[in-house]
PDB file of C-alpha atoms and ligand atoms in Angstrom:
ATOM      1  CA  MET J   1      70.218  49.631 -63.328  1.00 50.00           C
ATOM      2  CA  LEU J   2      73.495  48.850 -64.792  1.00 62.00           C
ATOM      3  CA  ASN J   3      74.211  50.858 -68.276  1.00 66.00           C
ATOM      4  CA  GLN J   4      77.180  50.320 -68.733  1.00 75.00           C
ATOM      5  CA  ALA J   5      78.056  47.150 -71.055  1.00 84.00           C
ATOM      6  CA  PRO J   6      79.918  44.470 -68.908  1.00 88.00           C
ATOM      7  CA  THR J   7      83.551  43.447 -70.135  1.00 91.00           C
ATOM      8  CA  LYS J   8      85.741  40.717 -68.657  1.00 92.00           C
ATOM      9  CA  ASP J   9      87.447  43.687 -67.418  1.00 91.00           C
ATOM     10  CA  ASN J  10      85.034  45.822 -65.878  1.00 92.00           C
ATOM     11  CA  ILE J  11      82.867  43.349 -64.727  1.00 93.00           C
ATOM     12  CA  ILE J  12      84.135  42.896 -61.067  1.00 95.00           C
ATOM     13  CA  GLU J  13      84.059  46.556 -60.801  1.00 93.00           C
ATOM     14  CA  MET J  14      80.104  46.227 -61.825  1.00 91.00           C
ATOM     15  CA  ILE J  15      79.405  43.901 -59.392  1.00 93.00           C
ATOM     16  CA  GLU J  16      81.201  45.746 -56.700  1.00 94.00           C
ATOM     17  CA  ALA J  17      78.971  48.864 -57.723  1.00 90.00           C
ATOM     18  CA  VAL J  18      75.714  46.739 -57.038  1.00 89.00           C
ATOM     19  CA  PHE J  19      76.868  46.252 -53.542  1.00 91.00           C
ATOM     20  CA  THR J  20      77.970  49.608 -52.940  1.00 89.00           C
ATOM     21  CA  ARG J  21      75.478  51.488 -54.928  1.00 84.00           C
ATOM     22  CA  HIS J  22      72.683  49.313 -53.613  1.00 78.00           C
ATOM     23  CA  GLY J  23      73.935  47.626 -50.774  1.00 77.00           C
ATOM     24  CA  ALA J  24      71.579  50.009 -48.721  1.00 80.00           C
ATOM     25  CA  ASP J  25      68.279  48.877 -50.309  1.00 79.00           C
ATOM     26  CA  SER J  26      66.211  47.020 -48.234  1.00 78.00           C
ATOM     27  CA  TYR J  27      65.760  43.614 -49.517  1.00 77.00           C
ATOM     28  CA  LEU J  28      61.795  42.714 -50.377  1.00 75.00           C
ATOM     29  CA  GLY J  29      60.274  43.142 -47.220  1.00 79.00           C
ATOM     30  CA  GLU J  30      63.541  41.207 -44.974  1.00 83.00           C
ATOM     31  CA  GLN J  31      65.228  42.571 -42.124  1.00 86.00           C
ATOM     32  CA  VAL J  32      68.460  43.144 -43.765  1.00 91.00           C
ATOM     33  CA  THR J  33      69.399  45.310 -46.679  1.00 91.00           C
ATOM     34  CA  MET J  34      70.399  43.797 -50.309  1.00 90.00           C
ATOM     35  CA  ALA J  35      74.273  43.628 -49.739  1.00 92.00           C
ATOM     36  CA  GLN J  36      73.839  42.522 -46.114  1.00 94.00           C
ATOM     37  CA  HIS J  37      71.591  39.876 -47.744  1.00 94.00           C
ATOM     38  CA  MET J  38      74.292  38.419 -50.077  1.00 96.00           C
ATOM     39  CA  LEU J  39      76.935  38.757 -48.050  1.00 97.00           C
ATOM     40  CA  GLN J  40      75.458  36.455 -45.197  1.00 97.00           C
ATOM     41  CA  ALA J  41      75.062  34.255 -48.108  1.00 98.00           C
ATOM     42  CA  ALA J  42      78.407  33.860 -48.984  1.00 98.00           C
ATOM     43  CA  TRP J  43      79.607  34.016 -45.624  1.00 98.00           C
ATOM     44  CA  LEU J  44      77.476  31.419 -43.841  1.00 98.00           C
ATOM     45  CA  GLY J  45      78.394  28.946 -46.901  1.00 98.00           C
ATOM     46  CA  GLU J  46      82.175  29.878 -46.130  1.00 98.00           C
ATOM     47  CA  LEU J  47      81.607  29.374 -42.659  1.00 98.00           C
ATOM     48  CA  GLN J  48      80.080  26.286 -43.669  1.00 98.00           C
ATOM     49  CA  GLY J  49      82.774  24.571 -45.754  1.00 98.00           C
ATOM     50  CA  GLU J  50      80.947  25.136 -48.776  1.00 98.00           C
ATOM     51  CA  SER J  51      82.862  25.020 -52.290  1.00 98.00           C
ATOM     52  CA  ASP J  52      84.415  28.516 -53.996  1.00 97.00           C
ATOM     53  CA  ALA J  53      81.656  27.966 -56.570  1.00 98.00           C
ATOM     54  CA  VAL J  54      78.949  27.896 -54.202  1.00 98.00           C
ATOM     55  CA  VAL J  55      79.806  30.599 -52.161  1.00 98.00           C
ATOM     56  CA  LEU J  56      80.498  32.991 -54.854  1.00 98.00           C
ATOM     57  CA  ALA J  57      76.979  31.718 -56.459  1.00 98.00           C
ATOM     58  CA  ALA J  58      75.462  32.848 -53.171  1.00 98.00           C
ATOM     59  CA  LEU J  59      77.134  35.904 -53.356  1.00 97.00           C
ATOM     60  CA  LEU J  60      75.737  36.900 -56.626  1.00 96.00           C
ATOM     61  CA  HIS J  61      72.419  35.285 -56.781  1.00 96.00           C
ATOM     62  CA  ASP J  62      70.616  38.653 -56.747  1.00 93.00           C
ATOM     63  CA  VAL J  63      72.431  40.698 -58.531  1.00 91.00           C
ATOM     64  CA  GLY J  64      70.275  40.403 -61.251  1.00 88.00           C
ATOM     65  CA  HIS J  65      67.718  42.616 -59.536  1.00 84.00           C
ATOM     66  CA  TYR J  66      70.163  45.278 -60.683  1.00 81.00           C
ATOM     67  CA  ALA J  67      70.449  43.912 -64.186  1.00 73.00           C
ATOM     68  CA  ASN J  68      67.125  44.093 -65.239  1.00 66.00           C
ATOM     69  CA  LYS J  69      65.083  46.241 -66.631  1.00 59.00           C
ATOM     70  CA  LEU J  70      62.587  45.880 -63.551  1.00 55.00           C
ATOM     71  CA  PRO J  71      63.607  47.076 -60.107  1.00 60.00           C
ATOM     72  CA  PRO J  72      63.197  44.399 -57.547  1.00 61.00           C
ATOM     73  CA  GLU J  73      60.093  46.436 -56.210  1.00 62.00           C
ATOM     74  CA  VAL J  74      57.757  45.058 -58.524  1.00 58.00           C
ATOM     75  CA  LEU J  75      58.652  41.265 -57.078  1.00 63.00           C
ATOM     76  CA  MET J  76      56.456  43.079 -54.118  1.00 64.00           C
ATOM     77  CA  SER J  77      53.879  44.486 -56.293  1.00 68.00           C
ATOM     78  CA  GLY J  78      52.837  41.314 -57.979  1.00 71.00           C
ATOM     79  CA  THR J  79      54.944  41.006 -61.160  1.00 73.00           C
ATOM     80  CA  ASP J  80      58.247  38.104 -61.333  1.00 75.00           C
ATOM     81  CA  ASN J  81      61.080  40.150 -62.465  1.00 77.00           C
ATOM     82  CA  ARG J  82      62.730  37.008 -62.988  1.00 84.00           C
ATOM     83  CA  HIS J  83      66.030  37.938 -61.535  1.00 87.00           C
ATOM     84  CA  GLN J  84      67.502  34.459 -61.554  1.00 90.00           C
ATOM     85  CA  GLU J  85      67.612  34.702 -65.312  1.00 89.00           C
ATOM     86  CA  SER J  86      68.860  38.203 -65.654  1.00 89.00           C
ATOM     87  CA  ALA J  87      71.645  37.605 -63.186  1.00 91.00           C
ATOM     88  CA  ALA J  88      72.664  34.401 -65.337  1.00 93.00           C
ATOM     89  CA  SER J  89      72.684  36.054 -68.758  1.00 90.00           C
ATOM     90  CA  TRP J  90      74.583  38.803 -67.365  1.00 92.00           C
ATOM     91  CA  LEU J  91      77.284  36.931 -65.736  1.00 95.00           C
ATOM     92  CA  ALA J  92      77.699  34.139 -67.865  1.00 95.00           C
ATOM     93  CA  PRO J  93      80.040  35.184 -70.259  1.00 95.00           C
ATOM     94  CA  PHE J  94      82.414  35.558 -67.518  1.00 96.00           C
ATOM     95  CA  PHE J  95      82.134  32.985 -64.920  1.00 97.00           C
ATOM     96  CA  PRO J  96      82.101  29.073 -65.552  1.00 97.00           C
ATOM     97  CA  ALA J  97      78.569  27.236 -65.522  1.00 97.00           C
ATOM     98  CA  GLU J  98      79.141  26.164 -61.926  1.00 97.00           C
ATOM     99  CA  ILE J  99      78.768  29.699 -60.707  1.00 98.00           C
ATOM    100  CA  ILE J 100      75.841  30.504 -63.098  1.00 97.00           C
ATOM    101  CA  GLU J 101      73.722  27.638 -63.262  1.00 97.00           C
ATOM    102  CA  PRO J 102      72.752  27.309 -59.292  1.00 98.00           C
ATOM    103  CA  ILE J 103      72.283  31.367 -59.624  1.00 97.00           C
ATOM    104  CA  ARG J 104      69.444  30.518 -62.557  1.00 97.00           C
ATOM    105  CA  LEU J 105      68.104  27.810 -60.363  1.00 97.00           C
ATOM    106  CA  HIS J 106      68.030  29.548 -57.123  1.00 96.00           C
ATOM    107  CA  VAL J 107      64.314  29.999 -57.371  1.00 95.00           C
ATOM    108  CA  ALA J 108      63.311  27.104 -59.254  1.00 96.00           C
ATOM    109  CA  ALA J 109      65.366  25.166 -56.088  1.00 97.00           C
ATOM    110  CA  LYS J 110      62.327  27.096 -53.620  1.00 97.00           C
ATOM    111  CA  ARG J 111      59.817  25.723 -55.502  1.00 97.00           C
ATOM    112  CA  TYR J 112      61.512  22.093 -56.227  1.00 98.00           C
ATOM    113  CA  LEU J 113      62.093  21.989 -51.981  1.00 98.00           C
ATOM    114  CA  VAL J 114      58.694  23.310 -51.160  1.00 97.00           C
ATOM    115  CA  THR J 115      57.304  20.423 -53.273  1.00 98.00           C
ATOM    116  CA  VAL J 116      59.266  17.874 -52.196  1.00 98.00           C
ATOM    117  CA  ASP J 117      59.931  18.483 -48.625  1.00 96.00           C
ATOM    118  CA  PRO J 118      56.859  19.189 -46.404  1.00 89.00           C
ATOM    119  CA  ASP J 119      59.063  21.066 -44.001  1.00 95.00           C
ATOM    120  CA  TYR J 120      60.979  23.576 -45.790  1.00 97.00           C
ATOM    121  CA  ARG J 121      57.969  25.984 -46.226  1.00 94.00           C
ATOM    122  CA  ASN J 122      58.410  26.403 -42.757  1.00 94.00           C
ATOM    123  CA  GLN J 123      61.891  27.748 -42.599  1.00 92.00           C
ATOM    124  CA  LEU J 124      61.159  30.053 -45.657  1.00 94.00           C
ATOM    125  CA  SER J 125      60.468  33.930 -44.482  1.00 91.00           C
ATOM    126  CA  GLN J 126      57.279  35.387 -45.217  1.00 91.00           C
ATOM    127  CA  ALA J 127      58.605  37.298 -47.927  1.00 89.00           C
ATOM    128  CA  SER J 128      60.310  34.229 -49.889  1.00 91.00           C
ATOM    129  CA  ILE J 129      56.373  32.576 -49.277  1.00 91.00           C
ATOM    130  CA  ASP J 130      54.724  35.626 -50.664  1.00 89.00           C
ATOM    131  CA  SER J 131      56.659  35.899 -53.690  1.00 89.00           C
ATOM    132  CA  LEU J 132      56.690  32.108 -54.166  1.00 93.00           C
ATOM    133  CA  ALA J 133      52.998  31.750 -55.850  1.00 90.00           C
ATOM    134  CA  LEU J 134      54.601  34.778 -58.325  1.00 89.00           C
ATOM    135  CA  GLN J 135      57.400  32.583 -59.072  1.00 91.00           C
ATOM    136  CA  GLY J 136      55.415  29.456 -60.045  1.00 93.00           C
ATOM    137  CA  GLY J 137      54.046  27.825 -56.982  1.00 95.00           C
ATOM    138  CA  MET J 138      54.659  24.573 -56.245  1.00 96.00           C
ATOM    139  CA  MET J 139      56.100  22.158 -59.335  1.00 97.00           C
ATOM    140  CA  SER J 140      54.340  19.668 -61.246  1.00 97.00           C
ATOM    141  CA  ALA J 141      55.281  16.173 -61.318  1.00 98.00           C
ATOM    142  CA  ARG J 142      57.014  16.838 -64.599  1.00 98.00           C
ATOM    143  CA  GLU J 143      59.229  20.045 -63.200  1.00 98.00           C
ATOM    144  CA  VAL J 144      60.340  17.775 -60.614  1.00 98.00           C
ATOM    145  CA  HIS J 145      61.526  15.122 -62.697  1.00 98.00           C
ATOM    146  CA  GLU J 146      63.516  17.667 -64.766  1.00 98.00           C
ATOM    147  CA  MET J 147      65.054  19.104 -61.943  1.00 98.00           C
ATOM    148  CA  GLU J 148      66.341  16.325 -60.580  1.00 98.00           C
ATOM    149  CA  ALA J 149      67.896  15.516 -64.175  1.00 98.00           C
ATOM    150  CA  ASN J 150      69.865  18.821 -64.215  1.00 98.00           C
ATOM    151  CA  PRO J 151      73.513  18.148 -62.991  1.00 98.00           C
ATOM    152  CA  TYR J 152      73.438  21.391 -61.038  1.00 98.00           C
ATOM    153  CA  LEU J 153      70.362  20.434 -58.541  1.00 98.00           C
ATOM    154  CA  ASP J 154      72.702  19.877 -55.268  1.00 98.00           C
ATOM    155  CA  MET J 155      74.568  23.095 -55.891  1.00 98.00           C
ATOM    156  CA  ALA J 156      71.406  25.161 -56.331  1.00 98.00           C
ATOM    157  CA  ILE J 157      69.526  23.778 -53.324  1.00 98.00           C
ATOM    158  CA  ARG J 158      72.744  24.528 -51.252  1.00 98.00           C
ATOM    159  CA  VAL J 159      72.831  28.115 -52.634  1.00 98.00           C
ATOM    160  CA  ARG J 160      68.934  28.350 -51.979  1.00 97.00           C
ATOM    161  CA  ARG J 161      69.527  27.188 -48.380  1.00 98.00           C
ATOM    162  CA  LEU J 162      72.218  30.123 -47.816  1.00 98.00           C
ATOM    163  CA  ASP J 163      70.163  32.262 -49.416  1.00 96.00           C
ATOM    164  CA  ASP J 164      67.104  31.444 -46.948  1.00 96.00           C
ATOM    165  CA  GLN J 165      69.684  31.671 -44.004  1.00 96.00           C
ATOM    166  CA  GLY J 166      71.249  35.034 -45.245  1.00 96.00           C
ATOM    167  CA  LYS J 167      68.292  37.204 -43.466  1.00 94.00           C
ATOM    168  CA  ASP J 168      69.620  37.983 -40.065  1.00 95.00           C
ATOM    169  CA  PRO J 169      69.905  41.665 -39.287  1.00 93.00           C
ATOM    170  CA  SER J 170      72.609  40.518 -35.789  1.00 95.00           C
ATOM    171  CA  LEU J 171      75.180  39.001 -38.412  1.00 96.00           C
ATOM    172  CA  THR J 172      78.041  40.679 -39.239  1.00 95.00           C
ATOM    173  CA  THR J 173      80.075  39.769 -42.171  1.00 97.00           C
ATOM    174  CA  PRO J 174      83.253  40.699 -44.011  1.00 97.00           C
ATOM    175  CA  ASP J 175      82.540  43.304 -46.779  1.00 94.00           C
ATOM    176  CA  PHE J 176      82.359  42.609 -50.771  1.00 96.00           C
ATOM    177  CA  GLY J 177      86.586  42.675 -50.729  1.00 95.00           C
ATOM    178  CA  HIS J 178      86.564  39.628 -48.769  1.00 97.00           C
ATOM    179  CA  PHE J 179      85.132  37.920 -51.833  1.00 97.00           C
ATOM    180  CA  LYS J 180      86.614  39.665 -54.578  1.00 95.00           C
ATOM    181  CA  VAL J 181      90.302  37.511 -54.843  1.00 93.00           C
ATOM    182  CA  ARG J 182      87.945  34.684 -55.140  1.00 95.00           C
ATOM    183  CA  LEU J 183      86.071  35.930 -57.715  1.00 96.00           C
ATOM    184  CA  ASP J 184      88.984  37.157 -59.926  1.00 95.00           C
ATOM    185  CA  ARG J 185      90.189  33.650 -59.757  1.00 96.00           C
ATOM    186  CA  TRP J 186      87.019  32.656 -60.991  1.00 96.00           C
ATOM    187  CA  LEU J 187      86.684  35.105 -64.223  1.00 95.00           C
ATOM    188  CA  LEU J 188      86.969  33.392 -67.168  1.00 92.00           C
ATOM    189  CA  SER J 189      89.887  33.764 -69.686  1.00 80.00           C
ATOM    190  CA  GLY J 190      89.010  34.878 -73.415  1.00 62.00           C
ATOM    191  CA  ASP J 191      89.610  31.540 -74.245  1.00 56.00           C
ATOM    192  CA  ASP J 192      87.375  29.421 -71.840  1.00 57.00           C
ATOM    193  CA  ARG J 193      84.169  31.625 -72.169  1.00 49.00           C
ATOM    194  CA  GLN J 194      80.786  29.568 -72.490  1.00 47.00           C
TER     195      GLN J 194
HETATM  196 FE1  FE2 I 201      68.042  36.167 -52.225  1.00 56.67          FE
END
């Protein structure tokens, strides 16, 4: 867990600490560690020519497991730790909505895709299918409608697909430092905080 209060001056260090301190934690029933998973999601985004915002949202999408009172393991023991919300609120003072909103929506995007795309469920890992019910399962027509009105839906789906792909034990990636310069560039200055 991250006890220190985040500021503009220490947030990137704190994010880096998540990668170094919790990097070796297993990723909830997957064959990759938490750090490998987030780095793979970002790296695959970069290789696929995704925008900076999508790459960085992919890099950070699961940090909420550590910015949370509920540790990641609770998700496997039957409680939704709502890591998408804790990541978004932890990072929102420091990064723009193009990064924050796809992170906030990456679980909703799974629920949305399972509902509207009959093939999508087959692309999910068993652990992702297992957590789906806990996270709300399929969407109602009203939830689908609300999701489709969200201006960040497309970016959230892009991040979601990278999340689903970033689970390959044989894929090597650059380390956190590779993405750090870009992360620094997207840090909001004091004037344009949300
Ligand atoms: Fe993830």
